Amino acid sequence: MRYACVCTALATAGDEAGRWRRLRYKTGSGTMVEVIFYAKPGCQGNARQMRVLQAAGHDVVVRDLLSEPWTAEQLGGFFGDTAVADWFNRSAVRVKSGEVVPEGLSADAAMALLLEDPALIRRPLMIAEGERRAGWEPERIAEWIGLNSSMSPGKEACIAKPAKRTRADSVSDASGCRATHTGE
């Protein structure tokens, strides 16, 4: 683990004589922790989550979730005893379309699908302080490593991009005032 500052202090009278100990430097937002953060490249939700962790004083090391050569043992370590259905990214196209129904899968079948198509993996995947976690659950993360930040922790789901407007979507009146068609 890396520290924002490592201070060394001589043992107090109650400690063994001559023994040294390390003290973690506390930032204004809690103890800084190195977080290995597996994200989907280009995901705006993951980008926001990383900013929240950084604003809380954590050192975020980003890795590409989709290109990681996962094994069942490595990936399974992130899920622990959570229900198999909770291993899946509910925003994944194959889940939203109904092609993949997580609730009907065995652990072995689910793991095979996740290894075959990493876009199905619930994200982010995080490693910190020797623990592995899947998903963005701000309350649990706050208890685990701290999220003392002025930023809203946001949600787990991807942030939808607004639809692009075309020239045909808006019209101008004689004064040059532009009105946008809302589709209603």
C-alpha positions in Angstrom: 0.0 0.0 0.0 1.2 3.5 -0.8 0.7 6.4 1.7 0.3 10.0 1.0 3.0 10.5 3.6 4.7 8.0 5.8 5.8 9.3 9.2 7.9 7.3 11.6 7.5 7.9 15.3 9.5 6.6 18.2 7.4 4.2 20.4 5.6 5.8 23.3 6.4 4.7 26.8 3.7 2.1 26.8 5.3 0.3 23.7 8.4 -1.9 23.7 11.5 0.2 24.0 13.3 0.9 20.8 10.4 -0.2 18.6 9.4 2.0 15.7 6.0 2.2 14.1 4.6 3.8 11.0 1.7 6.1 11.0 -0.5 6.8 8.0 -0.9 10.4 7.0 -4.6 11.2 6.9 -5.8 13.4 4.1 -8.7 15.7 4.7 -11.0 13.1 3.1 -9.6 10.0 4.8 -6.7 7.6 4.4 -5.5 7.4 0.8 -5.7 3.9 -0.6 -4.4 2.5 -3.9 -7.4 1.2 -5.9 -6.9 -1.0 -8.9 -9.9 0.0 -11.0 -11.0 -2.2 -13.9 -13.1 -0.1 -16.2 -14.6 -0.3 -19.7 -12.8 2.2 -21.9 -15.0 5.1 -22.8 -17.6 4.4 -20.2 -18.7 7.8 -18.8 -20.1 6.1 -15.6 -16.7 4.5 -14.9 -14.9 7.8 -15.6 -17.2 9.6 -13.0 -16.6 6.8 -10.5 -12.8 7.2 -10.9 -13.1 10.9 -10.3 -15.1 10.3 -7.1 -12.4 8.0 -5.8 -9.7 10.5 -6.7 -11.6 13.3 -5.0 -11.8 11.2 -1.9 -7.9 11.1 -2.0 -7.4 7.6 -3.4 -4.7 6.7 -5.9 -6.6 5.1 -8.8 -4.8 2.7 -11.1 -6.9 2.1 -14.2 -6.9 -1.1 -16.1 -9.0 -2.2 -19.2 -11.7 -4.6 -18.1 -12.3 -5.8 -21.6 -8.7 -6.6 -22.6 -7.7 -8.3 -19.3 -7.0 -12.0 -19.8 -9.3 -13.2 -17.1 -9.4 -16.7 -15.6 -12.4 -18.1 -13.7 -10.4 -18.0 -10.4 -9.3 -14.3 -10.9 -12.8 -13.1 -11.9 -14.6 -15.2 -9.2 -12.6 -13.5 -6.5 -14.5 -10.2 -7.2 -17.9 -11.8 -6.6 -17.4 -13.7 -3.4 -20.7 -15.0 -2.1 -22.9 -12.6 -4.2 -25.8 -14.1 -6.2 -24.8 -15.2 -9.7 -27.3 -12.7 -11.2 -25.3 -9.9 -9.5 -22.2 -10.8 -11.4 -23.7 -9.2 -14.6 -23.8 -5.7 -15.9 -27.5 -4.9 -16.2 -26.7 -2.3 -18.9 -25.0 -4.8 -21.2 -26.7 -5.1 -24.6 -27.1 -8.8 -24.3 -28.7 -8.6 -20.9 -31.0 -5.7 -21.8 -32.1 -7.5 -25.0 -33.0 -10.7 -23.0 -30.4 -12.8 -24.9 -28.7 -13.4 -21.5 -30.9 -13.9 -18.5 -28.6 -13.9 -15.4 -31.3 -15.2 -13.0 -31.5 -18.5 -15.0 -27.8 -19.4 -15.0 -25.7 -21.7 -12.9 -22.4 -20.3 -11.5 -20.4 -22.3 -14.1 -22.5 -21.2 -17.1 -22.4 -17.6 -15.9 -18.6 -17.6 -15.5 -18.2 -19.1 -19.0 -20.4 -16.2 -20.4 -18.4 -13.6 -18.5 -15.1 -15.0 -19.7 -16.3 -15.2 -23.3 -17.8 -11.6 -23.3 -16.3 -9.3 -20.7 -18.8 -6.6 -21.6 -21.2 -8.7 -19.5 -19.2 -8.2 -16.3 -20.6 -6.0 -13.6 -18.3 -3.0 -13.2 -16.2 -1.5 -11.9 -14.1 -4.3 -10.6 -11.8 -2.9 -7.8 -8.9 -4.2 -5.7 -7.9 -2.3 -2.6 -6.4 -3.3 0.8 -6.2 -6.9 -0.3 -9.9 -7.2 -1.1 -11.7 -7.5 -4.5 -15.1 -6.0 -5.1 -17.5 -5.8 -8.1 -20.0 -3.0 -8.7 -20.4 0.6 -7.7 -22.2 0.6 -4.4 -21.2 3.9 -2.8 -22.3 3.0 0.8 -20.3 -0.3 0.8 -17.3 1.4 -0.8 -17.5 4.2 1.8 -17.3 1.6 4.6 -14.5 -0.3 2.8 -12.1 2.4 1.8 -13.9 5.8 2.3 -15.6 8.1 -0.1 -15.5 11.3 1.9 -15.9 13.7 -1.0 -18.0 16.6 -1.9 -18.8 14.9 -5.2 -22.0 12.9 -5.5 -21.0 9.2 -5.7 -23.4 8.7 -8.7 -24.9 5.4 -9.7 -23.6 2.1 -11.1 -25.4 2.3 -14.5 -23.8 3.8 -17.6 -24.6 7.5 -18.3 -26.7 7.7 -21.4 -25.4 10.1 -24.0 -28.0 12.6 -25.3 -29.2 12.0 -28.8 -27.5 14.1 -31.5 -29.6 16.7 -33.0 -29.8 17.2 -36.7 -30.5 20.3 -38.7 -33.9 18.9 -39.5 -34.7 18.9 -35.8 -34.8 22.7 -35.5 -36.4 25.5 -37.5 -36.0 29.3 -37.6 -38.7 31.8 -37.8 -38.4 35.1 -39.7 -36.6 36.8 -36.8 -33.9 34.2 -36.8 -35.1 32.7 -33.5 -34.4 29.0 -33.4 -36.9 26.4 -32.0 -36.0 22.8 -31.4 -38.4 20.0 -32.2 -38.9 17.9 -29.2 -40.7 15.0 -31.0 -44.0 15.7 -29.2 
